[in-house]
Amino acid sequence: MDLHEAQHLLLDFLHEVSSSFQKLPGSAIFLRYVRSSYQNDPVRSAVELFLFLFFIRYLLAPSYSPRAKGGSHVALAEEEIDDLVDEWTPEPLVAPLTDFEEAENEKRPVVVGPTGPKTKLSNGRVVTNLASYNFYNFIANENLKEKAVQTLRTYGVGPCGPPNFYGTQDVHMRTEANIAAFLGTPACIIYAQAFSTISSVIPAFSKRGDIIVADKAVNYAARKGIQISRSTVRWYQHNDMDDLERVLQSVVKEEAHKPLTRRFIVTEALSENVGDEVDLGRVIDLKFKYKFRLILDETSSFGVLGATGRGITEQQNVDAADTDMIVGSLAGSLCAGGGFCAGSEVVIDHLRINSAAYTYSAALPAMLATAASEGLILLQTDRDLITQLRANIRAMLAQLDPRSEWVYCTSSVNNPVLLLSLKPEVVTSKGLGVEEQERLLQDIVDECMNNNVLICRLKRMPTTTSSSSSLTAAAAAATAASSAAATRSRRRRGGDAAAAAADWQPPPALKVCVTVGLSRKEIERAGITVRHAVTKIVSRRK
């Protein structure tokens, strides 16, 4: 066969292939696309051909198997695998209950019906309820109840879907607009759970490699958000602005010649674990000075601080726009449910797509959104609510802090949640450790219950289960030297952040919640009961 015959056979073969291809459905469209694209841009056609061939190669390639590498895989016999499975013990999800906690659970009161100022228990007793966040007695507001019932009948119990799909309803959008207007921010987003709000907002912005400078006493929800973010964490002493500036200076100095990272300050407006207020003006000054962003948790202060309940920005006359994110709860003073984050439109749009608790959780029930909106309206229209709450706080404080020889109040004067800790001299003179203080305070709670006054203790935060026990002995030995060196280095820079987060616990304290649902005389009478219970229990402790 000469060259001419070979060319003739090849042309005949190509002609047959072309004829067969043209008989396929859609072949004319494909050929027209190829001709036009090659004519206009032959380079693009070459790139597309390369990508097509790469795709075919990828489909036909065998799947990766670690066994093929050999060396990193250790072959085990069936008996060895069974032995390892039998020996493996999973770490507990939570720590086991102590004897004290089990005894506390057995005596825990069970509420029957609404948790109003006068609450009925399962044993038939009616007690004065000073253990509820029903500050403005919205639970007993008939107008609010009626609006919630109307919403329930119109929209049903719940949307049964995430907000980004079919869970968003007009009442949600109205509530978001009302909160944004109330706080003076451009936009707002609401969540179905108050706890999940701050713990989802933080990791939506701060990622691995970013830096968080956090108050050592932030609440448990904020700590979980910090932990989930996997960011580098630096802690500063509670509400110590000088220590905050020291940490900020240290971070700026350490990161001066490194790639730019996002940096955040996380703090509470009204501390859940201590009860005092943050110096927001100073925090904002430091934020601008060292170029950090501020995530302000107003879970305990929203609806409480300020002349109209707008929070600490109103209380301390600070522009809300100077805070990058304001996070709060709708389940506290408003007696509704869920939480919110207010900020710029850019911040809120980012959260709608990247915040896990918003994207992957069912939306807030419509009736709770309505209850929150109506609660905001009540706060704005009835100024006597806040005035009466402040008066009741002063009445309760007058019976407890200056008159008691045993306890003192760490809460702000405007905080309706009074945290009463044993005085340092009492702890020292009686040689009380933390567990002894907890037991003593629980005895005070029980004594108050015997006198028909319901209060509670400030709970300690759950400890994080360490994952170090899952390391093998060989791995632990191999990393011991480097870990020790890294630990010494971190301690020289101000302490191991992980250890600081795990070790800090709020001081043992009683928790007394004030409400406008009780008259001044009822508040004073309850305060006297609490003071006498403290005196009776502590004085008999030798």
Coordinates of C-alpha atoms in Angstrom, one line a residue:
M1 CA 0.0 0.0 0.0
D2 CA 1.5 3.3 -1.2
L3 CA 1.1 6.7 0.4
H4 CA -1.7 7.7 -1.9
E5 CA -3.8 4.7 -1.1
A6 CA -3.3 5.2 2.7
Q7 CA -4.4 8.9 2.4
H8 CA -7.5 7.7 0.4
L9 CA -8.4 5.1 3.1
L10 CA -8.0 7.7 5.9
L11 CA -10.2 10.2 4.1
D12 CA -12.9 7.5 3.6
F13 CA -12.7 6.6 7.3
L14 CA -13.0 10.2 8.4
H15 CA -15.9 10.7 6.0
E16 CA -17.7 7.7 7.5
V17 CA -17.1 8.9 11.0
S18 CA -18.3 12.4 10.1
S19 CA -21.5 11.0 8.5
S20 CA -22.2 8.8 11.5
F21 CA -21.6 11.7 13.9
Q22 CA -23.9 14.0 11.9
K23 CA -26.7 11.4 12.4
L24 CA -26.5 11.8 16.2
P25 CA -29.1 14.2 17.7
G26 CA -27.6 17.6 18.5
S27 CA -24.5 17.0 16.4
A28 CA -25.2 20.0 14.1
I29 CA -25.4 22.3 17.1
F30 CA -22.1 21.0 18.5
L31 CA -20.3 21.3 15.2
R32 CA -21.6 24.9 14.7
Y33 CA -20.4 25.8 18.2
V34 CA -16.9 24.4 17.5
R35 CA -16.6 26.1 14.2
S36 CA -17.7 29.5 15.5
S37 CA -15.5 29.3 18.6
Y38 CA -12.5 28.2 16.7
Q39 CA -13.0 31.0 14.2
N40 CA -13.4 33.6 16.9
D41 CA -10.9 32.2 19.4
P42 CA -8.8 29.2 18.5
V43 CA -7.0 29.3 21.8
R44 CA -10.2 28.8 23.7
S45 CA -11.0 25.8 21.6
A46 CA -7.6 24.3 22.5
V47 CA -8.1 25.0 26.2
E48 CA -11.6 23.4 26.1
L49 CA -10.2 20.3 24.3
F50 CA -7.5 20.0 26.9
L51 CA -10.0 20.2 29.7
F52 CA -12.2 17.6 28.0
L53 CA -9.3 15.2 27.7
F54 CA -8.4 15.9 31.3
F55 CA -11.9 15.1 32.5
I56 CA -11.9 11.8 30.6
R57 CA -8.6 11.0 32.1
Y58 CA -9.9 11.8 35.6
L59 CA -12.9 9.6 35.2
L60 CA -10.9 6.7 34.0
A61 CA -8.1 7.0 36.6
P62 CA -8.2 4.5 39.5
S63 CA -9.3 5.7 42.9
Y64 CA -6.5 6.6 45.4
S65 CA -5.7 3.9 48.0
P66 CA -3.4 4.4 50.9
R67 CA -2.4 0.7 50.6
A68 CA -0.7 1.4 47.3
K69 CA 1.8 3.7 48.9
G70 CA 3.0 1.1 51.4
G71 CA 5.1 2.3 54.3
S72 CA 2.5 4.5 56.1
H73 CA -0.1 1.7 56.3
V74 CA 0.3 -1.0 59.0
A75 CA -1.4 -4.3 58.2
L76 CA -3.2 -5.8 61.2
A77 CA -4.5 -9.2 61.6
E78 CA -8.2 -9.7 62.4
E79 CA -7.4 -10.7 66.0
E80 CA -5.3 -7.5 66.5
I81 CA -8.2 -5.4 65.1
D82 CA -10.7 -7.1 67.5
D83 CA -8.3 -6.5 70.5
L84 CA -8.0 -2.8 69.6
V85 CA -11.7 -2.4 69.3
D86 CA -12.3 -4.2 72.6
E87 CA -9.7 -2.0 74.4
W88 CA -11.0 1.3 73.0
T89 CA -13.0 3.4 75.4
P90 CA -14.7 6.5 74.1
E91 CA -14.3 9.7 76.0
P92 CA -17.5 10.8 77.8
L93 CA -19.5 13.6 76.1
V94 CA -20.1 15.2 79.5
A95 CA -18.5 14.8 82.9
P96 CA -20.4 12.4 85.2
L97 CA -22.6 14.0 87.9
T98 CA -21.0 14.5 91.3
D99 CA -22.9 13.4 94.5
F100 CA -23.6 17.1 95.1
E101 CA -25.2 17.5 91.6
E102 CA -27.2 14.4 92.0
A103 CA -28.6 15.6 95.3
E104 CA -29.3 19.0 93.8
N105 CA -31.3 17.4 91.0
E106 CA -33.4 15.4 93.4
K107 CA -34.4 18.6 95.2
R108 CA -34.9 20.7 92.0
P109 CA -38.4 22.4 92.1
V110 CA -40.8 21.7 89.2
V111 CA -42.9 24.7 88.0
V112 CA -46.5 24.1 87.1
G113 CA -47.9 26.7 84.7
P114 CA -46.4 30.1 83.7
T115 CA -43.3 31.3 85.5
G116 CA -44.8 34.5 86.8
P117 CA -43.9 36.5 89.9
K118 CA -46.0 34.1 92.0
T119 CA -45.3 30.6 90.7
K120 CA -47.0 27.3 91.5
L121 CA -44.8 24.2 92.1
S122 CA -45.6 20.6 91.5
N123 CA -45.9 20.0 95.3
G124 CA -48.8 22.6 95.4
R125 CA -46.9 25.4 97.0
V126 CA -46.9 28.9 95.6
V127 CA -43.6 30.8 95.9
T128 CA -42.3 34.2 95.1
N129 CA -40.3 33.7 92.0
L130 CA -36.9 35.5 92.0
A131 CA -35.3 33.0 89.6
S132 CA -36.8 34.0 86.3
Y133 CA -35.8 36.6 83.7
N134 CA -39.4 37.9 83.6
F135 CA -38.1 41.4 84.5
Y136 CA -41.1 43.3 83.1
N137 CA -43.7 40.6 83.8
F138 CA -44.4 40.3 80.1
I139 CA -45.6 36.8 80.8
A140 CA -48.7 38.2 82.4
N141 CA -49.3 40.8 79.7
E142 CA -52.7 40.0 78.1
N143 CA -52.2 42.2 75.1
L144 CA -48.9 40.4 74.3
K145 CA -50.6 37.0 74.8
E146 CA -53.4 37.9 72.4
K147 CA -51.0 39.0 69.6
A148 CA -49.0 35.8 70.0
V149 CA -52.2 33.7 69.8
Q150 CA -53.3 35.6 66.7
T151 CA -50.0 34.9 65.1
L152 CA -50.1 31.3 66.1
R153 CA -53.5 30.9 64.4
T154 CA -52.3 32.6 61.2
Y155 CA -48.9 31.1 60.7
G156 CA -48.9 27.9 62.7
V157 CA -46.5 26.7 65.4
G158 CA -43.3 26.9 63.4
P159 CA -42.0 27.4 59.8
C160 CA -40.4 24.0 59.8
G161 CA -37.6 25.1 57.6
P162 CA -34.3 27.1 57.6
P163 CA -34.6 30.9 56.9
N164 CA -32.7 30.7 53.7
F165 CA -35.1 28.3 52.1
Y166 CA -38.8 28.5 53.0
G167 CA -38.6 29.4 56.7
T168 CA -38.5 33.2 56.5
Q169 CA -41.9 34.8 57.0
D170 CA -43.0 38.5 56.9
V171 CA -43.1 38.6 60.8
H172 CA -39.4 37.6 60.9
M173 CA -38.5 40.5 58.5
R174 CA -40.6 42.9 60.5
T175 CA -39.0 41.8 63.8
E176 CA -35.5 42.3 62.3
A177 CA -36.4 45.8 61.0
N178 CA -37.9 46.7 64.5
I179 CA -34.7 45.6 66.3
A180 CA -32.5 47.4 63.9
A181 CA -34.5 50.6 64.2
F182 CA -34.6 50.2 68.0
L183 CA -30.8 49.9 68.3
G184 CA -30.0 52.4 65.5
T185 CA -28.1 50.0 63.3
P186 CA -28.6 49.5 59.5
A187 CA -29.6 45.9 59.6
C188 CA -30.4 42.9 61.9
I189 CA -30.7 39.1 61.7
I190 CA -32.7 37.0 64.1
Y191 CA -31.8 33.4 65.2
A192 CA -34.1 30.6 66.6
Q193 CA -32.0 30.1 69.7
A194 CA -30.3 32.7 72.0
F195 CA -27.4 30.4 72.9
S196 CA -26.6 29.6 69.3
T197 CA -26.5 33.3 68.3
I198 CA -23.1 34.4 69.7
S199 CA -21.7 30.9 69.3
S200 CA -22.5 31.1 65.6
V201 CA -21.7 34.7 64.9
I202 CA -18.1 34.5 66.1
P203 CA -17.0 31.5 63.9
A204 CA -18.8 33.0 60.9
F205 CA -16.2 35.8 60.9
S206 CA -13.2 34.5 62.8
K207 CA -11.4 31.5 61.3
R208 CA -8.2 29.5 61.8
G209 CA -5.3 31.9 61.9
D210 CA -7.4 34.9 62.9
I211 CA -6.9 36.5 66.3
I212 CA -9.5 36.9 69.1
V213 CA -8.8 39.0 72.2
A214 CA -11.6 38.0 74.7
D215 CA -12.6 39.0 78.2
K216 CA -11.7 36.2 80.6
A217 CA -15.2 36.1 82.1
V218 CA -17.3 35.9 78.9
N219 CA -20.3 33.6 79.1
Y220 CA -20.3 30.0 78.1
A221 CA -22.0 30.6 74.7
A222 CA -19.3 33.0 73.7
R223 CA -16.6 30.6 74.8
K224 CA -18.1 27.9 72.6
G225 CA -18.1 30.3 69.6
I226 CA -14.5 31.1 70.3
Q227 CA -13.7 27.4 70.5
I228 CA -15.5 26.6 67.3
S229 CA -13.7 29.3 65.4
R230 CA -10.3 27.6 66.0
S231 CA -8.8 31.1 66.1
T232 CA -5.8 32.1 68.1
V233 CA -7.2 33.3 71.4
R234 CA -5.6 35.8 73.8
W235 CA -7.4 36.5 77.1
Y236 CA -7.4 39.6 79.2
Q237 CA -8.5 40.2 82.8
H238 CA -12.2 40.8 83.3
N239 CA -13.1 44.4 82.5
D240 CA -9.4 45.5 83.0
M241 CA -8.9 48.1 80.2
D242 CA -5.2 48.4 81.0
D243 CA -4.7 44.7 80.6
L244 CA -6.7 44.8 77.4
E245 CA -4.5 47.4 76.0
R246 CA -1.4 45.4 77.0
V247 CA -2.7 42.3 75.1
L248 CA -3.6 44.4 72.1
Q249 CA -0.2 45.9 72.0
S250 CA 1.4 42.5 72.3
V251 CA -0.7 41.1 69.4
V252 CA 0.1 44.0 67.1
K253 CA 3.8 43.7 67.9
E254 CA 3.8 39.9 67.3
E255 CA 1.9 40.2 64.0
A256 CA 3.7 43.2 62.6
H257 CA 5.7 41.2 60.0
K258 CA 3.2 38.4 59.4
P259 CA 0.5 38.2 56.8
L260 CA -2.5 40.3 57.6
T261 CA -5.2 38.5 59.7
R262 CA -8.6 39.4 61.0
R263 CA -8.6 40.6 64.6
F264 CA -11.5 40.8 67.0
I265 CA -12.3 41.9 70.5
V266 CA -15.1 39.8 72.2
T267 CA -16.7 41.1 75.4
E268 CA -20.0 41.4 77.2
A269 CA -21.8 44.6 77.9
L270 CA -23.3 43.2 81.2
S271 CA -21.3 40.3 82.4
E272 CA -23.4 37.2 82.9
N273 CA -20.9 35.6 85.3
V274 CA -20.0 38.7 87.4
G275 CA -22.8 41.2 86.8
D276 CA -20.9 44.4 86.2
E277 CA -20.7 46.7 83.1
V278 CA -17.9 47.0 80.6
D279 CA -16.4 50.4 79.9
L280 CA -17.6 50.5 76.3
G281 CA -16.1 53.9 75.5
R282 CA -12.6 52.8 76.4
V283 CA -13.0 49.5 74.5
I284 CA -14.0 51.4 71.4
D285 CA -11.1 53.8 71.7
L286 CA -8.7 50.8 71.9
K287 CA -10.5 49.1 69.1
F288 CA -9.9 52.0 66.7
K289 CA -6.4 52.6 68.1
Y290 CA -5.1 49.1 67.4
K291 CA -7.4 48.4 64.4
F292 CA -9.6 45.6 65.8
R293 CA -13.2 44.7 65.2
L294 CA -15.6 44.5 68.2
I295 CA -18.2 41.8 68.8
L296 CA -20.3 43.1 71.7
D297 CA -22.5 40.6 73.5
E298 CA -25.6 42.3 74.9
T299 CA -27.4 39.1 75.9
S300 CA -27.8 40.3 79.5
S301 CA -28.1 44.1 78.9
F302 CA -30.5 44.3 75.9
G303 CA -33.9 45.6 77.2
V304 CA -32.3 46.3 80.6
L305 CA -29.7 49.1 80.4
G306 CA -30.4 52.6 79.1
A307 CA -33.3 55.0 79.5
T308 CA -35.4 53.0 77.0
G309 CA -33.7 49.6 77.3
R310 CA -31.5 49.9 74.2
G311 CA -28.6 48.5 76.0
I312 CA -25.2 49.7 77.0
T313 CA -24.7 51.9 73.9
E314 CA -27.6 54.0 75.3
Q315 CA -26.5 53.7 78.9
Q316 CA -23.0 55.0 78.2
N317 CA -23.9 57.3 75.3
V318 CA -21.9 55.5 72.7
D319 CA -22.8 55.3 69.0
A320 CA -24.0 51.8 68.1
A321 CA -22.3 52.2 64.7
D322 CA -18.9 52.1 66.5
T323 CA -19.5 48.5 67.4
D324 CA -19.1 46.1 64.5
M325 CA -21.6 43.6 65.8
I326 CA -24.2 43.7 68.6
V327 CA -25.4 40.3 69.7
G328 CA -28.4 39.9 72.0
S329 CA -31.1 37.7 73.3
L330 CA -34.9 37.9 72.7
A331 CA -35.5 35.2 75.4
G332 CA -34.4 37.4 78.3
S333 CA -36.1 40.7 79.1
L334 CA -38.6 40.4 76.2
C335 CA -39.7 36.9 77.3
A336 CA -39.9 35.7 73.7
G337 CA -37.3 33.4 72.2
G338 CA -34.3 33.4 69.9
G339 CA -31.5 35.9 69.5
F340 CA -30.2 38.6 67.2
C341 CA -27.2 40.2 65.7
A342 CA -27.3 43.8 64.6
G343 CA -24.7 45.6 62.5
S344 CA -24.0 46.9 59.0
E345 CA -25.8 45.4 55.9
V346 CA -22.5 43.8 54.9
V347 CA -22.2 42.0 58.2
I348 CA -25.8 40.8 58.2
D349 CA -25.6 39.6 54.6
H350 CA -22.5 37.6 55.4
L351 CA -24.2 36.0 58.4
R352 CA -27.3 35.0 56.3
I353 CA -25.0 32.8 54.2
N354 CA -22.2 31.8 56.5
S355 CA -23.7 31.5 60.0
A356 CA -24.3 27.9 60.8
A357 CA -27.1 28.4 63.4
Y358 CA -29.0 30.5 60.8
T359 CA -28.4 28.4 57.7
Y360 CA -28.9 25.0 59.2
S361 CA -31.6 25.6 61.8
A362 CA -35.3 26.0 61.5
A363 CA -36.4 29.6 61.7
L364 CA -37.8 31.2 64.8
P365 CA -41.5 30.4 65.4
A366 CA -43.6 33.3 64.1
M367 CA -45.4 33.8 67.5
L368 CA -42.1 34.3 69.2
A369 CA -41.0 36.9 66.6
T370 CA -44.3 38.7 67.2
A371 CA -43.8 38.6 71.0
A372 CA -40.4 40.1 70.6
S373 CA -41.7 42.9 68.4
E374 CA -44.6 43.6 70.8
G375 CA -42.2 43.6 73.7
L376 CA -40.0 46.3 72.1
I377 CA -43.2 48.4 71.5
L378 CA -44.1 48.1 75.2
L379 CA -40.6 49.2 76.3
Q380 CA -40.8 52.3 74.1
T381 CA -44.4 53.3 74.9
D382 CA -44.4 52.5 78.7
R383 CA -41.5 54.2 80.2
D384 CA -42.7 53.4 83.7
L385 CA -41.6 49.8 83.2
I386 CA -37.9 50.6 83.3
T387 CA -38.4 53.2 86.1
Q388 CA -40.3 50.6 88.2
L389 CA -37.7 47.9 87.6
R390 CA -34.9 50.3 88.7
A391 CA -36.8 51.1 91.9
N392 CA -37.3 47.4 92.7
I393 CA -33.6 46.8 92.1
R394 CA -32.7 49.5 94.6
A395 CA -35.3 48.1 97.1
M396 CA -33.8 44.6 96.8
L397 CA -30.2 45.9 97.1
A398 CA -31.1 47.9 100.2
Q399 CA -32.1 44.7 101.9
L400 CA -29.1 42.6 100.9
D401 CA -25.7 44.3 100.2
P402 CA -25.3 47.0 102.9
R403 CA -27.2 45.1 105.6
S404 CA -25.7 41.6 105.3
E405 CA -22.5 40.8 107.1
W406 CA -21.9 37.7 104.9
V407 CA -22.5 38.5 101.2
Y408 CA -21.9 41.4 98.8
C409 CA -23.3 42.1 95.4
T410 CA -21.0 42.2 92.3
S411 CA -23.7 43.3 89.9
S412 CA -24.2 46.7 88.4
V413 CA -26.7 48.9 90.1
N414 CA -28.9 48.7 87.0
N415 CA -28.7 45.0 86.6
P416 CA -31.9 43.2 87.6
V417 CA -29.9 40.0 88.2
L418 CA -28.2 40.4 91.5
L419 CA -25.2 38.1 92.1
L420 CA -24.4 37.7 95.8
S421 CA -21.0 36.3 96.7
L422 CA -19.6 35.5 100.1
K423 CA -17.3 38.2 101.4
P424 CA -13.6 37.4 101.1
E425 CA -13.2 37.7 104.9
V426 CA -16.0 35.2 105.4
V427 CA -14.4 32.8 103.0
T428 CA -11.0 33.2 104.7
S429 CA -12.2 33.0 108.3
K430 CA -14.3 29.9 107.7
G431 CA -11.7 28.3 105.4
L432 CA -14.1 27.7 102.6
G433 CA -13.0 26.2 99.3
V434 CA -15.0 26.4 96.1
E435 CA -17.0 23.2 96.8
E436 CA -17.8 24.2 100.3
Q437 CA -19.0 27.6 99.1
E438 CA -21.3 25.9 96.5
R439 CA -22.8 23.6 99.2
L440 CA -23.3 26.5 101.6
L441 CA -25.0 28.6 98.9
Q442 CA -27.2 25.7 98.0
D443 CA -28.2 25.4 101.6
I444 CA -29.2 29.1 101.5
V445 CA -31.3 28.4 98.3
D446 CA -33.0 25.5 100.1
E447 CA -33.7 27.7 103.2
C448 CA -35.2 30.4 101.0
M449 CA -37.4 27.7 99.4
N450 CA -38.6 26.6 102.8
N451 CA -39.8 30.2 103.3
N452 CA -41.5 30.3 99.9
V453 CA -38.9 32.4 98.1
L454 CA -37.4 30.8 94.9
I455 CA -33.8 31.8 94.1
C456 CA -31.0 29.9 92.5
R457 CA -27.2 29.7 92.4
L458 CA -24.9 30.9 89.6
K459 CA -23.9 27.8 87.8
R460 CA -20.3 26.9 87.0
M461 CA -19.5 26.6 83.3
P462 CA -19.0 23.0 82.0
T463 CA -15.4 22.0 81.6
T464 CA -14.1 21.1 78.2
T465 CA -13.2 17.4 78.0
S466 CA -9.6 17.2 77.0
S467 CA -8.8 15.3 73.9
S468 CA -5.2 14.6 74.9
S469 CA -6.1 11.2 76.3
S470 CA -6.8 10.0 72.8
L471 CA -3.2 10.4 71.8
T472 CA -1.1 7.2 71.7
A473 CA 1.9 6.9 74.0
A474 CA 4.3 7.1 71.1
A475 CA 2.7 10.3 69.7
A476 CA 2.7 11.9 73.2
A477 CA 6.3 11.1 73.7
A478 CA 7.3 12.4 70.3
T479 CA 5.5 15.7 70.9
A480 CA 6.4 16.2 74.5
A481 CA 9.5 18.3 74.0
S482 CA 8.0 20.6 71.4
S483 CA 4.8 21.0 73.4
A484 CA 6.8 22.0 76.5
A485 CA 8.8 24.5 74.6
A486 CA 5.7 26.0 73.0
T487 CA 4.0 26.1 76.4
R488 CA 6.9 28.0 78.0
S489 CA 6.9 30.4 75.1
R490 CA 3.2 31.1 75.4
R491 CA 3.4 31.6 79.2
R492 CA 6.2 34.2 78.7
R493 CA 3.8 36.0 76.4
G494 CA 1.1 36.2 79.0
G495 CA -0.2 32.6 79.5
D496 CA -1.5 29.7 77.6
A497 CA -4.8 30.8 76.1
A498 CA -6.4 27.3 76.1
A499 CA -5.5 26.8 79.8
A500 CA -6.9 30.2 80.7
A501 CA -10.1 29.5 78.9
A502 CA -10.5 26.1 80.6
D503 CA -9.4 27.1 84.1
W504 CA -11.5 30.3 84.7
Q505 CA -14.7 29.8 86.5
P506 CA -17.1 32.4 87.9
P507 CA -17.0 32.8 91.7
P508 CA -19.7 31.0 93.6
A509 CA -22.7 33.2 94.0
L510 CA -26.4 33.4 94.7
K511 CA -28.6 34.6 91.8
V512 CA -31.6 36.8 92.6
C513 CA -33.7 38.2 89.8
V514 CA -35.9 41.3 90.3
T515 CA -39.2 41.8 88.5
V516 CA -41.8 44.6 88.2
G517 CA -44.5 41.9 88.8
L518 CA -43.9 42.3 92.5
S519 CA -44.7 45.4 94.6
R520 CA -42.1 47.3 96.5
K521 CA -43.3 45.7 99.8
E522 CA -43.2 42.2 98.3
I523 CA -39.6 42.9 97.0
E524 CA -38.5 44.1 100.4
R525 CA -40.1 41.1 102.1
A526 CA -38.4 38.7 99.8
G527 CA -35.1 40.5 100.3
I528 CA -35.4 40.2 104.0
T529 CA -36.1 36.5 103.6
V530 CA -33.0 36.0 101.6
R531 CA -30.9 38.0 104.0
H532 CA -32.2 36.0 107.0
A533 CA -31.5 32.7 105.2
V534 CA -27.9 33.8 104.5
T535 CA -27.4 34.8 108.1
K536 CA -28.9 31.5 109.4
I537 CA -26.9 29.2 107.2
V538 CA -23.5 31.0 107.2
S539 CA -23.5 31.8 110.9
R540 CA -23.9 28.2 112.0
R541 CA -21.0 27.2 109.8
K542 CA -18.0 26.8 112.2

